[in-house]
XYZ file of C-alpha atoms in Angstrom:
437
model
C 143.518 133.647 58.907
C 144.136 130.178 59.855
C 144.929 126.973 57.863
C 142.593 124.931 55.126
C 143.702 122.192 53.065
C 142.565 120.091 50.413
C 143.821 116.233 49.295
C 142.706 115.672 45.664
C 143.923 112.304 44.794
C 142.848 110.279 41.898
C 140.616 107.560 42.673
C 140.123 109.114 45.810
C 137.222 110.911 47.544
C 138.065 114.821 47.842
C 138.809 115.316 51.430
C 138.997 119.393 52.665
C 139.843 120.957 56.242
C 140.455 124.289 57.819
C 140.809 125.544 61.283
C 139.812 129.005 61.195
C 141.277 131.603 63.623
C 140.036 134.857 65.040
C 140.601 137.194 67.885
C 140.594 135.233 71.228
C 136.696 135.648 72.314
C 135.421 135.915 68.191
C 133.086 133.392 68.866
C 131.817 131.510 65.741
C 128.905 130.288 64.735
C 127.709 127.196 62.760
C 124.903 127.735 60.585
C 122.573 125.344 58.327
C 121.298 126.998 55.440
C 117.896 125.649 53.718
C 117.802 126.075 49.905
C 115.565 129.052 49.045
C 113.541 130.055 45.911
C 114.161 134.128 45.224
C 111.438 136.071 43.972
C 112.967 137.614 40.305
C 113.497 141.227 41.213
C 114.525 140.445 44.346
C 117.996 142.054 45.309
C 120.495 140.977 47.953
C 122.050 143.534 50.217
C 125.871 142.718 51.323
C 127.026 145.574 53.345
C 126.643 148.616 51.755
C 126.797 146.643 48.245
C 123.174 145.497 46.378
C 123.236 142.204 44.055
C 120.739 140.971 41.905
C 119.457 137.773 43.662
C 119.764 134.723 41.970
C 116.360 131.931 41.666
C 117.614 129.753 43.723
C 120.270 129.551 46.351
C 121.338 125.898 47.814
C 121.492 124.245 50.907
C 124.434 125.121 53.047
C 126.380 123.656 56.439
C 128.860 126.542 56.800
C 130.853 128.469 59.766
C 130.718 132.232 60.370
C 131.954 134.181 62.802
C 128.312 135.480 65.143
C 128.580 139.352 63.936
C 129.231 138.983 60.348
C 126.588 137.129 57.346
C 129.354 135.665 55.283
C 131.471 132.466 56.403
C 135.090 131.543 57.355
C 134.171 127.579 55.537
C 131.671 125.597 54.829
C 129.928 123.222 52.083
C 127.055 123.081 50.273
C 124.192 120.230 49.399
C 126.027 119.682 45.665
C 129.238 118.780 46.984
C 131.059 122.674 46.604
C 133.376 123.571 49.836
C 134.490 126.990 49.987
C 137.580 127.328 52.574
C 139.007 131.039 52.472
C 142.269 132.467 54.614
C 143.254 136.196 54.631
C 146.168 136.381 53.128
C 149.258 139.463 53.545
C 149.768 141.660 50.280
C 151.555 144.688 49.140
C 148.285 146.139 47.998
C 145.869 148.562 50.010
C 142.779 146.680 51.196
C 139.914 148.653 50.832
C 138.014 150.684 53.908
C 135.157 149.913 55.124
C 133.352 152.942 53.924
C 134.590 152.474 50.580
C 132.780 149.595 50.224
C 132.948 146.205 48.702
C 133.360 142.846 49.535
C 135.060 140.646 51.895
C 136.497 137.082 51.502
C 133.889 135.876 53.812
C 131.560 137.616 51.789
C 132.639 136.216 48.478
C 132.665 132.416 49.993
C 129.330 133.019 50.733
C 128.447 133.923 47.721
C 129.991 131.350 45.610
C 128.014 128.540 48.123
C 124.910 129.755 47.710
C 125.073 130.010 43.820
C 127.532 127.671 42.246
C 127.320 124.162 42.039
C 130.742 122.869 41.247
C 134.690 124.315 41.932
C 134.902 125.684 38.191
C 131.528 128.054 38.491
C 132.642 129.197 41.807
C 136.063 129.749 40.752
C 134.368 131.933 37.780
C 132.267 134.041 40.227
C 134.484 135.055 42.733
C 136.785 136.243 39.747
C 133.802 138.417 37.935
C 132.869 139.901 41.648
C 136.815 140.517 42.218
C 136.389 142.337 38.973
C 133.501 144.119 39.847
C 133.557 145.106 43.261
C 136.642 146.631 45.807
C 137.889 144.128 48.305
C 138.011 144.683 51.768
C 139.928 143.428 54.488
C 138.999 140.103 55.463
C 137.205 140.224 58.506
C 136.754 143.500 61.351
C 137.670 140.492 64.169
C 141.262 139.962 62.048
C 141.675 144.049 61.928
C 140.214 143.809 58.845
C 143.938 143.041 57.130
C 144.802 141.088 54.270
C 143.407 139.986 50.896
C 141.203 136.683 50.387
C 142.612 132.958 49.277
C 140.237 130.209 48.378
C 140.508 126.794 47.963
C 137.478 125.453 46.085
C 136.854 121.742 46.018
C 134.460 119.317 44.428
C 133.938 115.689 44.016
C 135.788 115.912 40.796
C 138.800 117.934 41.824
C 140.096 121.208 43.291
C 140.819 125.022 42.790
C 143.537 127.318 44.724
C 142.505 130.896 43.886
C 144.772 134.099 45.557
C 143.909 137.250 45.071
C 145.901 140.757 45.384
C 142.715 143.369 45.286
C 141.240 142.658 42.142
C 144.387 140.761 40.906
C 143.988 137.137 41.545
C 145.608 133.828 40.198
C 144.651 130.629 40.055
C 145.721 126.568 40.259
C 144.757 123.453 39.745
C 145.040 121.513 42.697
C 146.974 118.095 42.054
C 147.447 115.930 44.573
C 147.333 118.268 47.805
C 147.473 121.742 48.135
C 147.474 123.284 51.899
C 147.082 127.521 52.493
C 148.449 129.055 55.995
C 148.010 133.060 55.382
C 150.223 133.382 52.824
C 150.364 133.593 48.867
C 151.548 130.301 47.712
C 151.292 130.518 43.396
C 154.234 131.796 41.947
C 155.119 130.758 38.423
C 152.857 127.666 38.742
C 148.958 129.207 38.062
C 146.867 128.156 35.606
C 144.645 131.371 35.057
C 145.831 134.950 36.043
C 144.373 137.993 35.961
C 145.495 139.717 32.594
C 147.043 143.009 34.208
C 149.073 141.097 36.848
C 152.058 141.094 35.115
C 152.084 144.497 33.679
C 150.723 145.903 37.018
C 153.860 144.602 38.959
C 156.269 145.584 36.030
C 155.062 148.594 36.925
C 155.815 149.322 40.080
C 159.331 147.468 39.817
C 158.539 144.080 41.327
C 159.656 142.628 38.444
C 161.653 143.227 35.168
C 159.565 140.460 32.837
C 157.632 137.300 32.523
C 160.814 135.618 33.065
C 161.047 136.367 36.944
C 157.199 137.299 37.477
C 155.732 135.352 40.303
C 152.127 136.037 41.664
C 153.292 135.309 45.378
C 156.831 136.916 44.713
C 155.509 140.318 43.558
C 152.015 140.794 45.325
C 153.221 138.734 49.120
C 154.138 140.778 51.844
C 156.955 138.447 53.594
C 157.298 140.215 56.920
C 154.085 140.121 57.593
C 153.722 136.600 56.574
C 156.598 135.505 58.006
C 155.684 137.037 61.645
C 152.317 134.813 61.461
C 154.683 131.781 60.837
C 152.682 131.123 57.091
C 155.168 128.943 55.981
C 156.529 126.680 59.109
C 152.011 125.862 58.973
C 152.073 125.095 55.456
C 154.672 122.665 55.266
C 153.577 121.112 58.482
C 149.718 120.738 56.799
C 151.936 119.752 53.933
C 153.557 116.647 55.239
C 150.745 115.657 57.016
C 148.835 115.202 53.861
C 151.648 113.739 52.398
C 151.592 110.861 55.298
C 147.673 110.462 55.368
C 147.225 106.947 54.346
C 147.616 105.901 50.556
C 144.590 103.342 49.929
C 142.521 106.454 51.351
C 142.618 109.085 53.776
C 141.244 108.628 57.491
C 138.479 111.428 58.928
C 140.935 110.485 62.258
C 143.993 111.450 60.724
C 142.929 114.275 58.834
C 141.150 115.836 61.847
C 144.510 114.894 64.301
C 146.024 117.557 61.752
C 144.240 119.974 62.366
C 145.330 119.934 66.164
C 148.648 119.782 65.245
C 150.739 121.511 68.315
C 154.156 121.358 65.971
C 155.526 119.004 68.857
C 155.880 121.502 71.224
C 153.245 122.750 74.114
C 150.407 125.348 72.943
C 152.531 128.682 73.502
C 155.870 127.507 72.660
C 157.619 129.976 69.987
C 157.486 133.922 68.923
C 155.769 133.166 65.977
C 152.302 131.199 65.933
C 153.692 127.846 64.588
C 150.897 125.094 65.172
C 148.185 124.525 63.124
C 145.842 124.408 66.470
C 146.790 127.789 67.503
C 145.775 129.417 71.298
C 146.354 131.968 72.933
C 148.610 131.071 75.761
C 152.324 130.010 76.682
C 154.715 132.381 78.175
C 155.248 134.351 75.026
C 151.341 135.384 74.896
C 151.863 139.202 75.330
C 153.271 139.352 71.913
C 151.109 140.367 69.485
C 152.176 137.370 67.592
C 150.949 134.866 70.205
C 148.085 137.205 71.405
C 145.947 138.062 68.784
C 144.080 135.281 67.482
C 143.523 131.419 68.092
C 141.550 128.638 66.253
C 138.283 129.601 66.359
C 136.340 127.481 64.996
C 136.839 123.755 62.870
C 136.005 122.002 59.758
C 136.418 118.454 57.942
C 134.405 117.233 55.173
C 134.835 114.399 52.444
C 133.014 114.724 48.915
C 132.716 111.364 47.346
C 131.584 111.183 44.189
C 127.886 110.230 43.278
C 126.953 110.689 46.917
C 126.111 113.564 49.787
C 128.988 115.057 50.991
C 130.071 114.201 55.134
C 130.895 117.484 57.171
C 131.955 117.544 60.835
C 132.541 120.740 62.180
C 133.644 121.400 66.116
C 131.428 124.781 66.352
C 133.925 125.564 69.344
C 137.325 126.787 69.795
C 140.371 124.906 70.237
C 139.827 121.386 67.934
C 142.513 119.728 70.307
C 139.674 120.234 73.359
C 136.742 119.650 70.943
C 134.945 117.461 69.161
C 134.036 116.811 65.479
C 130.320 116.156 65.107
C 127.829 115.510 61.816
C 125.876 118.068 60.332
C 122.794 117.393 58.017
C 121.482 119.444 55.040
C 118.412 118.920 55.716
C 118.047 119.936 59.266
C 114.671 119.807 61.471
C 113.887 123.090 63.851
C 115.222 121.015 66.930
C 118.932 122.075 65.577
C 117.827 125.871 66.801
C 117.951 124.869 70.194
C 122.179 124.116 69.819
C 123.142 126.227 67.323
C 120.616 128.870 67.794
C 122.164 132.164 68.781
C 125.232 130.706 70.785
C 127.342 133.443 69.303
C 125.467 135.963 71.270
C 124.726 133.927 74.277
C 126.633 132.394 77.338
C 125.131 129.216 77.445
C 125.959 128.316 73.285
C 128.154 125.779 72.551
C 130.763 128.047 71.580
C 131.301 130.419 75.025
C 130.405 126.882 76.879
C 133.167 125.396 75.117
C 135.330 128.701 75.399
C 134.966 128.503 79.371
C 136.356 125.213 79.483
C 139.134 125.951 77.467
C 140.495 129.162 79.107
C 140.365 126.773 82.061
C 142.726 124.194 80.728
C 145.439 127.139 79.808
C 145.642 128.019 82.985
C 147.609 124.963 83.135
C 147.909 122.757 80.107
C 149.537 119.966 81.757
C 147.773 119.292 84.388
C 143.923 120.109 83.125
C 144.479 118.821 79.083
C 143.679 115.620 79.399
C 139.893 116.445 80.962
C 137.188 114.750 79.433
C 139.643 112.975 76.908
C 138.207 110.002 77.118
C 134.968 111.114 76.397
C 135.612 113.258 73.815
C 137.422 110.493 71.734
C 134.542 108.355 72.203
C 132.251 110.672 70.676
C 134.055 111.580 67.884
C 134.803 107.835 67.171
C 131.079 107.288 66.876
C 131.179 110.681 64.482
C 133.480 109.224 62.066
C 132.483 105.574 61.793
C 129.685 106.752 59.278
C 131.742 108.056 56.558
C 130.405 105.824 54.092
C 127.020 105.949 55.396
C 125.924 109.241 56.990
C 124.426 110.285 59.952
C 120.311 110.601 60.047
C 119.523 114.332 61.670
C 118.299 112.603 65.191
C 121.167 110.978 65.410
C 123.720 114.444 63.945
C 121.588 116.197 66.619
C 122.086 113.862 69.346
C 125.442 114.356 69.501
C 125.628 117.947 69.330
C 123.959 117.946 72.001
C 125.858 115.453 73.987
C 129.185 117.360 73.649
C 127.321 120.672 74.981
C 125.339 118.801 77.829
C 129.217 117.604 78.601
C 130.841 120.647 78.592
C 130.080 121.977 82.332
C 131.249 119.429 83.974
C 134.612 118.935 81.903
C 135.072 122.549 83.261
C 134.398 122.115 86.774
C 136.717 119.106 86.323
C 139.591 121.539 84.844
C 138.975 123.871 87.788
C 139.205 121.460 90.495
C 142.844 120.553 89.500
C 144.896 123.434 90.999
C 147.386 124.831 88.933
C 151.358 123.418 89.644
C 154.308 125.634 90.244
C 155.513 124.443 87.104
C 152.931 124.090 84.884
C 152.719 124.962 81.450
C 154.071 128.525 82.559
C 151.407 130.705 81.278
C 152.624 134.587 81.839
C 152.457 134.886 85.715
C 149.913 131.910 86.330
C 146.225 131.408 86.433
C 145.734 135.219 87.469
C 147.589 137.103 84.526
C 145.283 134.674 82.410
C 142.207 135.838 83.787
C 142.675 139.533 83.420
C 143.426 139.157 80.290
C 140.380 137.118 79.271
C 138.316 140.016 81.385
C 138.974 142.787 78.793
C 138.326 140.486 76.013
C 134.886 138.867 76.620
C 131.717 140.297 76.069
């Protein structure tokens, strides 16, 4: 799940975010995707399901998480950004061995071969149509149905989908997506059995009281995962992003958004930067995911589109750094494998975090200084992007920082008071013990 947004305003670049969560050690993985030509009987295997590869697939900066080929978000060299949430349904999501494809799957897809919001918008619906869909990811429990918001420099998409059922709006303005249906009366395209499908089964009585998100949603679920209190929090903060133009800096302070309260306050998950952690973390509702990984990109029109991704956890201890679509080898070396490897940015990252919950008071504010630095330097090349040496040098700055920021968190012992996680620093670190590789 997580939370993605989009801010469409006239006269304005397209600006899109997302902080995608996962299970607590679902490390993620940032890839860069060169454009490829595809031989003409060449097919492409997806899980168990074959495609028909198309000639060309395009350049891609996108996040996935390490075990799995689709992506959680990401944007391509024309512009397209795909941003996808599981959302809760009353409809069966389809096994595993029954095959199909998953949201992150279909993201994927649409990156690779579309060009603009419309075509992608068009293929996810013919695959929907075509193939089962399973859950969205085996790291979420592979629950819930896919949402999409698909954005271009000319304007924006909200697609939701039921299994095959799906419908669709025109973003105006803003449109923000927290693990939750959200179109109700308001689409613009719908599948053409929706409305006789939940007539059927006595969700509604006519047209007159259909809803996509009334009849398909499944509240309790959504409800427990705190779907709505995130939406209209990524909501107002869109609505308050400044009017001549949004800011990268206030778009990305969103997306750590702690709901004014410290990371494990509530039952429910309510922040947009989620963690595990607070003294309600043995519920599964605070236990079984965080932000996993982070995304913010701008798509101006008649120029390349900016993305700054965090390739870590926990965007309120991170960073937001340039990526390039036209990367040199040298990028291996950080992004390379750190999915399946200790020493990546993302477990780096992930050590230093788990170190600050073991008392968020005291150890947050390590390496702040630093951090804000680097990400000033990130963002004041919106208009004017980033060469690769210089996307690439800080990349690696932020992971050459990283051990130290953790040593730093260490050294400060943890207070009586504290931010009160469980028992202390101990319950935290048996808990982390049966959930890292």
């Amino acid at each position: 799940m997580g939370d993605s947004f989009v801010l469409a305003r006239p006269g304005q670049p397209v600006w899109v975010g997302k902080n995608c969560e996962g299970a607590p050690a679902q490390a993620q993985v940032v890839e860069l995707a060169a454009a490829a030509e595809h031989e003409a009987d060449e097919v492409l295997r997806v899980g168990s399901q074959r495609l028909a590869q198309v000639p060309r697939t395009h350049a891609l900066a996108l996040s996935r998480a390490a075990d799995a080929w689709g992506c959680e978000m990401g944007v391509n060299e024309h512009g397209l950004a795909v941003l996808g949430e599981a959302v809760f349904t009353r409809l069966p999501v389809a096994r595993e061995d029954e095959g199909g494809l998953s949201g992150p799957a279909l993201q994927r897809l649409a990156l690779e071969r579309c060009r603009s919001a419309d075509d992608a918008l068009a293929l996810i619906i013919e695959l929907l149509a075509r193939f089962a869909q399973r859950g969205w990811a085996a790291g979420a429990g592979g629950l819930g149905h896919a949402a999409f918001l698909l954005a271009d420099p000319e304007g924006a998409w909200l697609l939701e989908s039921a299994g095959e059922l799906w419908a669709a709006a025109r973003v105006r303005g803003r449109r923000a997506l927290s693990g939750a249906l959200t179109i109700d009366d308001d689409f613009d395209k719908i599948h053409p059995g929706a409305l006789a499908f939940a007539r059927a089964r006595g969700w509604c009585r006519s047209g007159a009281d259909f809803g996509f998100a009334r009849c398909f949603g499944d509240p309790r679920r959504s409800f427990w995962v705190g779907a709505a209190q995130r939406r209209r929090r990524s909501t107002r903060g869109l609505i308050a992003a400044s009017p001549g133009g949004a800011r990268a800096e206030e778009l990305a302070a969103l997306l750590r958004d702690h709901a004014g309260a410290p990371p494990g306050a509530g039952l429910r998950m309510p922040s947009i930067c989620a963690h595990r952690a607070g003294h309600t973390s043995w519920l599964p509702t605070r236990s079984s995911s965080q932000t996993c990984a982070s995304m913010l990109a701008t798509l101006p029109r008649g120029g390349a589109p900016r993305v700054w991704m965090t390739g870590t956890s926990s965007p309120c201890l991170s960073v937001f750094k340039p990526l390039c679509f036209a990367p040199s080898p040298a990028w291996r070396e950080v992004l390379g494998s750190e999915g399946e490897s200790a020493e990546g940015l993302w477990w780096a990252h992930e050590a230093f975090h788990r170190a600050v919950l073991a008392d968020w008071d005291a150890r947050a504010q390590v390496g702040a200084a630093a951090r804000d630095a680097l990400e000033a330097r990130a963002f004041a090349h919106v208009d004017a992007p980033l060469d690769d040496a210089a996307c690439l040098a800080m990349w690696r700055e932020h992971r050459a920082a990283l051990p130290s920021w953790r040593a730093e968190a260490e050294a400060r012992p943890v207070s009586a008071g504290g931010s009160r996680l469980g028992d202390g620093a101990r319950s935290l670190r048996r808990y982390w013990l049966g959930r890292t590789r």
